[in-house]
Amino acid sequence: MSTPAMSAEGLTKTFRTPGGGSLTACEDVSVELTQGRTVAIVGESGSGKSTLLRMLTGLERPTSGRVLLGEQEIQDVRGSLLREVRRHVQMVFQDPLGSFAPRMRIAEAVCAPLINYDAIGRREVVPRAREMLRLVGLSEHLVTRRPHQLSGGQLQRCAIARALTLDPQVLLCDEATSALDVSAQAEIMALLARLQDERGIAIGFVCHDLALVAHFATTILVMHRGRVVEQLPAEGLVERARHPYTRRLLASVLDLRDRDGHLGREPGGGSRPRPQDEAADGPLVEIAPGHLVARPASGAGDGR
Ligand code: ADP
Ligand code: MG
């Protein structure tokens, strides 16, 4: 098999908390992002998904574990080398309006990475922005607009266009569709699928909505309290999912669908990191090709 575009091996992140305590947001997480494939990282709020993505992009330094871009170890790179690495790994965030400088025109906003990397001349900005807008299915006339004049869906397309200007190998999306309505969500997913087909990008897609990603992803990684409890192919997810937590997530989205006819919302309550005195699940065991599941800690049934 070919080398993944990016991988994480045994990533752990422990934060210090006020009062001298500590909190492990991610524990021993491994994931491979392969060209042309999508890994969806699901789990309720607080399960460590954003921390994982932040470690992949170098925004957060892992406490232990490795991050590889191709074959290069990057978890400790800083400065100009980190800048070079970042070209290849781009992110799209949840809040469309918050991720654009309010006064900047869309042309400059979309081309910001090129401008930052000195990879574009002043006069090329507008033509290049027009081209990128067309790529993401937007009217090129939007180049002169300001962010607040666009809808959330249009802005997320601009965020995707901006992320692609440097032609990255890896695109990491952190709840990139969560602030959008259901139809805009579906359009963004279709856009990402097309761009992935055309460009062979590896996508890591963090989302709490299992129903949304099941159709779009190649692999599903389920996180609970900072740990991966199950990893499995998206195909046949409903029939194959084993871990009680995955089954609970599935049940909650299926229920919501039945009741109001649309896709699931974030399960209430949220996930807290596991208290130190509470038993953890066992290590991940491969029960079928590409299907890893953690043996649930004793007494940790569906009610957890
Ligand atoms: P998710 O994206 O799945 O909602 P996060 O990765 O944002 O989860 O957070 C996981 C846990 O780590 C949460 O309990 C959160 O409060 C904690 N956490 C995240 N970032 C920090 C930080 N910089 N300092 C302290 N705790 C943090
Ligand atoms: Mg998050």
Short mmCIF file of C-alpha atoms and ligand atoms in Angstrom, two decimals:
data_model
loop_
_atom_site.label_atom_id
_atom_site.label_comp_id
_atom_site.label_asym_id
_atom_site.label_seq_id
_atom_site.Cartn_x
_atom_site.Cartn_y
_atom_site.Cartn_z
CA MET A 1 0.00 0.00 0.00
CA SER A 2 1.19 3.53 -0.70
CA THR A 3 2.39 5.84 2.08
CA PRO A 4 -0.47 7.86 3.53
CA ALA A 5 -0.37 11.58 2.79
CA MET A 6 -0.44 12.16 6.52
CA SER A 7 -0.57 10.01 9.59
CA ALA A 8 -0.67 10.25 13.34
CA GLU A 9 0.82 7.59 15.56
CA GLY A 10 -0.15 7.34 19.20
CA LEU A 11 -0.94 11.03 19.64
CA THR A 12 -1.58 12.14 23.19
CA LYS A 13 -2.28 15.66 24.41
CA THR A 14 -2.46 16.51 28.09
CA PHE A 15 -3.38 20.04 29.14
CA ARG A 16 -2.61 21.54 32.51
CA THR A 17 -5.70 22.80 34.25
CA PRO A 18 -5.99 25.66 36.74
CA GLY A 19 -5.29 24.36 40.24
CA GLY A 20 -2.47 22.10 39.14
CA GLY A 21 -4.50 19.28 37.63
CA SER A 22 -4.30 17.87 34.15
CA LEU A 23 -6.70 16.85 31.45
CA THR A 24 -5.97 14.38 28.67
CA ALA A 25 -7.88 15.62 25.63
CA CYS A 26 -6.45 12.98 23.27
CA GLU A 27 -4.98 9.66 24.25
CA ASP A 28 -2.97 7.37 22.00
CA VAL A 29 -4.81 8.31 18.80
CA SER A 30 -3.58 6.93 15.48
CA VAL A 31 -5.03 7.77 12.09
CA GLU A 32 -3.97 7.59 8.44
CA LEU A 33 -5.11 10.09 5.83
CA THR A 34 -4.71 8.72 2.33
CA GLN A 35 -4.84 10.48 -1.04
CA GLY A 36 -8.33 10.56 -2.47
CA ARG A 37 -9.91 9.25 0.73
CA THR A 38 -11.87 10.79 3.56
CA VAL A 39 -11.61 9.90 7.22
CA ALA A 40 -14.56 11.20 9.22
CA ILE A 41 -13.76 11.78 12.88
CA VAL A 42 -16.96 11.66 14.90
CA GLY A 43 -17.83 11.92 18.56
CA GLU A 44 -19.74 14.27 20.76
CA SER A 45 -18.55 17.68 21.88
CA GLY A 46 -15.46 17.48 24.10
CA SER A 47 -14.27 14.11 22.80
CA GLY A 48 -10.97 15.54 21.54
CA LYS A 49 -11.64 15.91 17.80
CA SER A 50 -10.43 19.49 17.44
CA THR A 51 -7.38 18.80 19.58
CA LEU A 52 -6.48 15.95 17.25
CA LEU A 53 -6.76 18.18 14.15
CA ARG A 54 -4.80 20.94 15.85
CA MET A 55 -1.97 18.52 16.53
CA LEU A 56 -2.01 17.42 12.90
CA THR A 57 -1.58 21.01 11.70
CA GLY A 58 1.01 22.00 14.28
CA LEU A 59 -1.33 24.41 16.06
CA GLU A 60 -0.94 22.24 19.15
CA ARG A 61 2.16 20.33 20.14
CA PRO A 62 1.52 16.71 21.13
CA THR A 63 2.57 15.57 24.59
CA SER A 64 3.65 12.34 22.94
CA GLY A 65 3.27 10.51 19.65
CA ARG A 66 4.25 11.27 16.08
CA VAL A 67 2.77 13.20 13.17
CA LEU A 68 4.03 12.28 9.71
CA LEU A 69 3.57 14.20 6.49
CA GLY A 70 4.44 11.57 3.93
CA GLU A 71 7.52 10.11 5.54
CA GLN A 72 8.64 13.28 7.30
CA GLU A 73 8.17 13.53 11.05
CA ILE A 74 6.69 16.95 11.75
CA GLN A 75 5.40 17.03 15.34
CA ASP A 76 8.43 18.99 16.53
CA VAL A 77 9.06 21.29 13.56
CA ARG A 78 8.82 25.00 14.20
CA GLY A 79 9.54 28.26 12.43
CA SER A 80 10.16 28.32 8.71
CA LEU A 81 10.03 24.55 8.41
CA LEU A 82 6.58 24.51 10.03
CA ARG A 83 5.51 27.21 7.59
CA GLU A 84 6.65 25.02 4.73
CA VAL A 85 4.78 22.02 6.15
CA ARG A 86 1.59 24.06 6.61
CA ARG A 87 1.37 24.71 2.88
CA HIS A 88 0.51 21.08 2.42
CA VAL A 89 -2.02 20.81 5.23
CA GLN A 90 -4.88 23.29 5.14
CA MET A 91 -7.90 23.72 7.40
CA VAL A 92 -11.52 24.80 7.12
CA PHE A 93 -13.25 25.78 10.37
CA GLN A 94 -16.83 25.82 11.60
CA ASP A 95 -17.58 29.53 11.79
CA PRO A 96 -17.76 30.90 8.24
CA LEU A 97 -17.94 34.60 9.10
CA GLY A 98 -15.41 34.39 11.93
CA SER A 99 -12.79 32.84 9.67
CA PHE A 100 -12.60 35.90 7.38
CA ALA A 101 -11.26 39.34 8.20
CA PRO A 102 -14.41 41.52 8.06
CA ARG A 103 -12.98 44.36 5.96
CA MET A 104 -11.15 42.29 3.42
CA ARG A 105 -12.66 41.83 -0.02
CA ILE A 106 -13.35 38.25 -1.04
CA ALA A 107 -10.58 38.41 -3.68
CA GLU A 108 -7.87 39.10 -1.08
CA ALA A 109 -9.48 36.77 1.45
CA VAL A 110 -9.48 33.82 -0.93
CA CYS A 111 -5.92 34.52 -2.06
CA ALA A 112 -4.62 35.22 1.47
CA PRO A 113 -2.48 32.05 1.65
CA LEU A 114 -0.85 32.90 -1.69
CA ILE A 115 -0.23 36.45 -0.50
CA ASN A 116 1.22 35.16 2.80
CA TYR A 117 3.57 32.82 1.01
CA ASP A 118 4.56 35.51 -1.50
CA ALA A 119 3.34 33.23 -4.22
CA ILE A 120 1.26 35.78 -6.13
CA GLY A 121 1.71 39.26 -7.58
CA ARG A 122 -0.75 42.06 -6.75
CA ARG A 123 -2.28 42.09 -10.20
CA GLU A 124 -2.84 38.35 -10.21
CA VAL A 125 -5.02 38.40 -7.09
CA VAL A 126 -8.38 39.19 -8.66
CA PRO A 127 -8.05 36.86 -11.69
CA ARG A 128 -6.84 34.07 -9.43
CA ALA A 129 -9.70 34.65 -6.98
CA ARG A 130 -12.21 34.53 -9.85
CA GLU A 131 -10.77 31.22 -10.95
CA MET A 132 -10.95 29.80 -7.42
CA LEU A 133 -14.56 30.98 -6.99
CA ARG A 134 -15.54 29.21 -10.20
CA LEU A 135 -13.81 26.09 -8.94
CA VAL A 136 -16.04 26.02 -5.86
CA GLY A 137 -19.21 26.79 -7.80
CA LEU A 138 -19.57 30.49 -6.93
CA SER A 139 -20.12 33.47 -9.19
CA GLU A 140 -16.84 35.22 -9.90
CA HIS A 141 -18.60 38.56 -9.34
CA LEU A 142 -18.34 37.95 -5.61
CA VAL A 143 -14.65 38.96 -5.67
CA THR A 144 -15.48 42.57 -4.78
CA ARG A 145 -17.84 41.71 -1.93
CA ARG A 146 -17.10 41.70 1.80
CA PRO A 147 -17.61 38.60 3.95
CA HIS A 148 -20.81 39.85 5.66
CA GLN A 149 -22.47 40.20 2.25
CA LEU A 150 -22.28 36.45 1.62
CA SER A 151 -24.38 33.61 3.02
CA GLY A 152 -22.87 31.01 5.34
CA GLY A 153 -22.80 28.45 2.53
CA GLN A 154 -21.11 30.88 0.14
CA LEU A 155 -18.53 31.76 2.78
CA GLN A 156 -17.71 28.11 3.44
CA ARG A 157 -17.16 27.68 -0.30
CA CYS A 158 -14.79 30.65 -0.12
CA ALA A 159 -13.04 29.03 2.86
CA ILE A 160 -12.59 25.86 0.82
CA ALA A 161 -11.33 27.90 -2.15
CA ARG A 162 -8.86 29.67 0.15
CA ALA A 163 -7.68 26.34 1.58
CA LEU A 164 -7.06 24.99 -1.92
CA THR A 165 -5.07 27.93 -3.30
CA LEU A 166 -1.78 26.34 -2.20
CA ASP A 167 -2.82 22.99 -3.68
CA PRO A 168 -2.49 21.09 -0.37
CA GLN A 169 -2.16 17.34 -0.06
CA VAL A 170 -4.35 17.28 3.01
CA LEU A 171 -7.52 19.19 3.85
CA LEU A 172 -8.74 19.14 7.45
CA CYS A 173 -12.29 20.28 8.09
CA ASP A 174 -13.38 20.98 11.66
CA GLU A 175 -17.19 20.95 11.77
CA ALA A 176 -17.06 22.83 8.48
CA THR A 177 -20.73 22.24 7.75
CA SER A 178 -22.10 22.33 11.29
CA ALA A 179 -23.23 25.96 11.16
CA LEU A 180 -25.09 25.49 7.85
CA ASP A 181 -28.63 24.41 7.11
CA VAL A 182 -29.24 20.90 5.81
CA SER A 183 -29.30 21.75 2.10
CA ALA A 184 -26.15 23.90 2.26
CA GLN A 185 -24.47 21.06 4.18
CA ALA A 186 -25.28 18.60 1.41
CA GLU A 187 -23.95 21.00 -1.23
CA ILE A 188 -20.67 21.46 0.62
CA MET A 189 -20.25 17.69 0.98
CA ALA A 190 -20.87 17.24 -2.75
CA LEU A 191 -18.37 19.99 -3.53
CA LEU A 192 -15.70 18.37 -1.35
CA ALA A 193 -16.33 15.00 -2.96
CA ARG A 194 -15.90 16.51 -6.44
CA LEU A 195 -12.74 18.40 -5.50
CA GLN A 196 -11.32 15.28 -3.92
CA ASP A 197 -12.00 13.32 -7.12
CA GLU A 198 -10.38 15.99 -9.25
CA ARG A 199 -7.35 16.62 -7.06
CA GLY A 200 -6.82 13.46 -5.05
CA ILE A 201 -6.75 15.35 -1.75
CA ALA A 202 -6.73 13.42 1.53
CA ILE A 203 -9.54 14.74 3.73
CA GLY A 204 -9.96 14.57 7.48
CA PHE A 205 -13.48 15.64 8.33
CA VAL A 206 -14.44 16.28 11.93
CA CYS A 207 -18.16 16.17 12.47
CA HIS A 208 -20.54 15.20 15.26
CA ASP A 209 -23.16 14.17 12.70
CA LEU A 210 -22.66 10.53 11.90
CA ALA A 211 -25.57 10.43 9.44
CA LEU A 212 -24.06 13.21 7.33
CA VAL A 213 -20.59 11.72 7.05
CA ALA A 214 -21.60 8.09 6.59
CA HIS A 215 -22.32 8.69 2.90
CA PHE A 216 -19.32 10.85 2.25
CA ALA A 217 -16.43 9.26 4.15
CA THR A 218 -14.32 6.23 3.37
CA THR A 219 -13.45 5.51 6.98
CA ILE A 220 -15.15 6.44 10.23
CA LEU A 221 -13.10 7.08 13.35
CA VAL A 222 -15.20 7.26 16.50
CA MET A 223 -13.76 9.20 19.43
CA HIS A 224 -15.04 9.10 22.97
CA ARG A 225 -13.39 10.87 25.89
CA GLY A 226 -10.18 11.43 23.97
CA ARG A 227 -9.75 7.89 22.72
CA VAL A 228 -10.60 6.10 19.51
CA VAL A 229 -13.19 3.49 20.46
CA GLU A 230 -13.85 2.23 16.94
CA GLN A 231 -12.54 2.65 13.41
CA LEU A 232 -14.38 1.09 10.51
CA PRO A 233 -15.20 1.44 6.82
CA ALA A 234 -18.12 3.82 6.25
CA GLU A 235 -19.75 1.26 4.01
CA GLY A 236 -22.09 -0.93 6.01
CA LEU A 237 -21.58 1.22 9.10
CA VAL A 238 -25.01 0.58 10.58
CA GLU A 239 -24.72 -3.21 10.28
CA ARG A 240 -21.07 -3.44 11.32
CA ALA A 241 -20.65 -0.97 14.17
CA ARG A 242 -19.81 -2.85 17.35
CA HIS A 243 -18.77 -0.52 20.11
CA PRO A 244 -21.63 0.48 22.44
CA TYR A 245 -20.71 4.14 22.05
CA THR A 246 -20.81 3.96 18.23
CA ARG A 247 -24.15 2.18 18.44
CA ARG A 248 -25.44 4.87 20.77
CA LEU A 249 -24.40 7.61 18.32
CA LEU A 250 -26.07 5.71 15.52
CA ALA A 251 -29.25 5.23 17.52
CA SER A 252 -29.44 8.93 18.33
CA VAL A 253 -29.14 10.06 14.69
CA LEU A 254 -31.51 7.40 13.45
CA ASP A 255 -34.07 8.41 16.08
CA LEU A 256 -33.82 12.09 15.18
CA ARG A 257 -34.26 11.25 11.55
CA ASP A 258 -37.38 9.26 12.24
CA ARG A 259 -38.89 11.99 14.33
CA ASP A 260 -38.36 15.17 12.36
CA GLY A 261 -37.22 13.88 9.01
CA HIS A 262 -33.78 15.46 8.97
CA LEU A 263 -30.30 14.57 9.99
CA GLY A 264 -29.03 14.22 13.51
CA ARG A 265 -27.96 16.90 15.91
CA GLU A 266 -25.19 16.75 18.44
CA PRO A 267 -26.16 14.35 21.20
CA GLY A 268 -26.88 16.30 24.36
CA GLY A 269 -24.59 16.40 27.36
CA GLY A 270 -21.25 16.28 25.62
CA SER A 271 -18.25 14.18 26.43
CA ARG A 272 -15.92 14.84 29.32
CA PRO A 273 -12.40 13.50 29.47
CA ARG A 274 -12.29 10.29 31.46
CA PRO A 275 -11.64 10.82 35.18
CA GLN A 276 -8.38 9.22 36.25
CA ASP A 277 -10.02 6.67 38.56
CA GLU A 278 -12.38 5.39 35.88
CA ALA A 279 -11.49 2.30 33.85
CA ALA A 280 -10.64 2.89 30.19
CA ASP A 281 -11.63 0.68 27.29
CA GLY A 282 -9.14 -1.97 26.27
CA PRO A 283 -6.76 -1.45 23.33
CA LEU A 284 -8.09 -1.45 19.77
CA VAL A 285 -8.35 -4.91 18.25
CA GLU A 286 -8.75 -5.57 14.53
CA ILE A 287 -11.87 -7.74 14.17
CA ALA A 288 -12.12 -7.53 10.35
CA PRO A 289 -10.02 -5.86 7.66
CA GLY A 290 -9.98 -2.12 8.44
CA HIS A 291 -12.30 -2.55 11.42
CA LEU A 292 -10.79 -1.82 14.84
CA VAL A 293 -12.76 -1.82 18.02
CA ALA A 294 -11.84 -1.23 21.66
CA ARG A 295 -13.12 -3.74 24.15
CA PRO A 296 -15.44 -1.68 26.36
CA ALA A 297 -14.35 -1.27 29.97
CA SER A 298 -16.23 -3.64 32.24
CA GLY A 299 -19.50 -2.15 33.37
CA ALA A 300 -19.44 0.42 30.55
CA GLY A 301 -22.60 -0.45 28.72
CA ASP A 302 -24.92 1.66 26.61
CA GLY A 303 -25.80 3.83 29.56
CA ARG A 304 -22.40 5.50 29.77
P1 ADP B 1 -14.14 18.41 20.49
O1 ADP B 1 -13.52 19.13 19.33
O2 ADP B 1 -14.36 16.96 20.24
O3 ADP B 1 -15.38 19.08 20.98
P2 ADP B 1 -11.82 19.38 21.96
O4 ADP B 1 -10.66 18.75 21.32
O5 ADP B 1 -12.13 20.79 21.62
O6 ADP B 1 -13.11 18.45 21.72
O7 ADP B 1 -11.67 19.29 23.54
C1 ADP B 1 -11.39 18.08 24.22
C2 ADP B 1 -11.18 18.39 25.71
O8 ADP B 1 -9.98 19.12 25.86
C3 ADP B 1 -12.28 19.24 26.32
O9 ADP B 1 -12.51 18.79 27.63
C4 ADP B 1 -11.69 20.63 26.28
O10 ADP B 1 -12.25 21.42 27.29
C5 ADP B 1 -10.23 20.35 26.52
N1 ADP B 1 -9.34 21.37 25.93
C6 ADP B 1 -9.23 21.68 24.61
N2 ADP B 1 -8.31 22.63 24.41
C7 ADP B 1 -7.81 22.95 25.64
C8 ADP B 1 -6.82 23.88 26.13
N3 ADP B 1 -6.15 24.68 25.28
N4 ADP B 1 -6.59 23.92 27.46
C9 ADP B 1 -7.26 23.12 28.32
N5 ADP B 1 -8.20 22.22 27.93
C10 ADP B 1 -8.48 22.14 26.62
MG MG B 2 -14.27 20.74 18.25
#
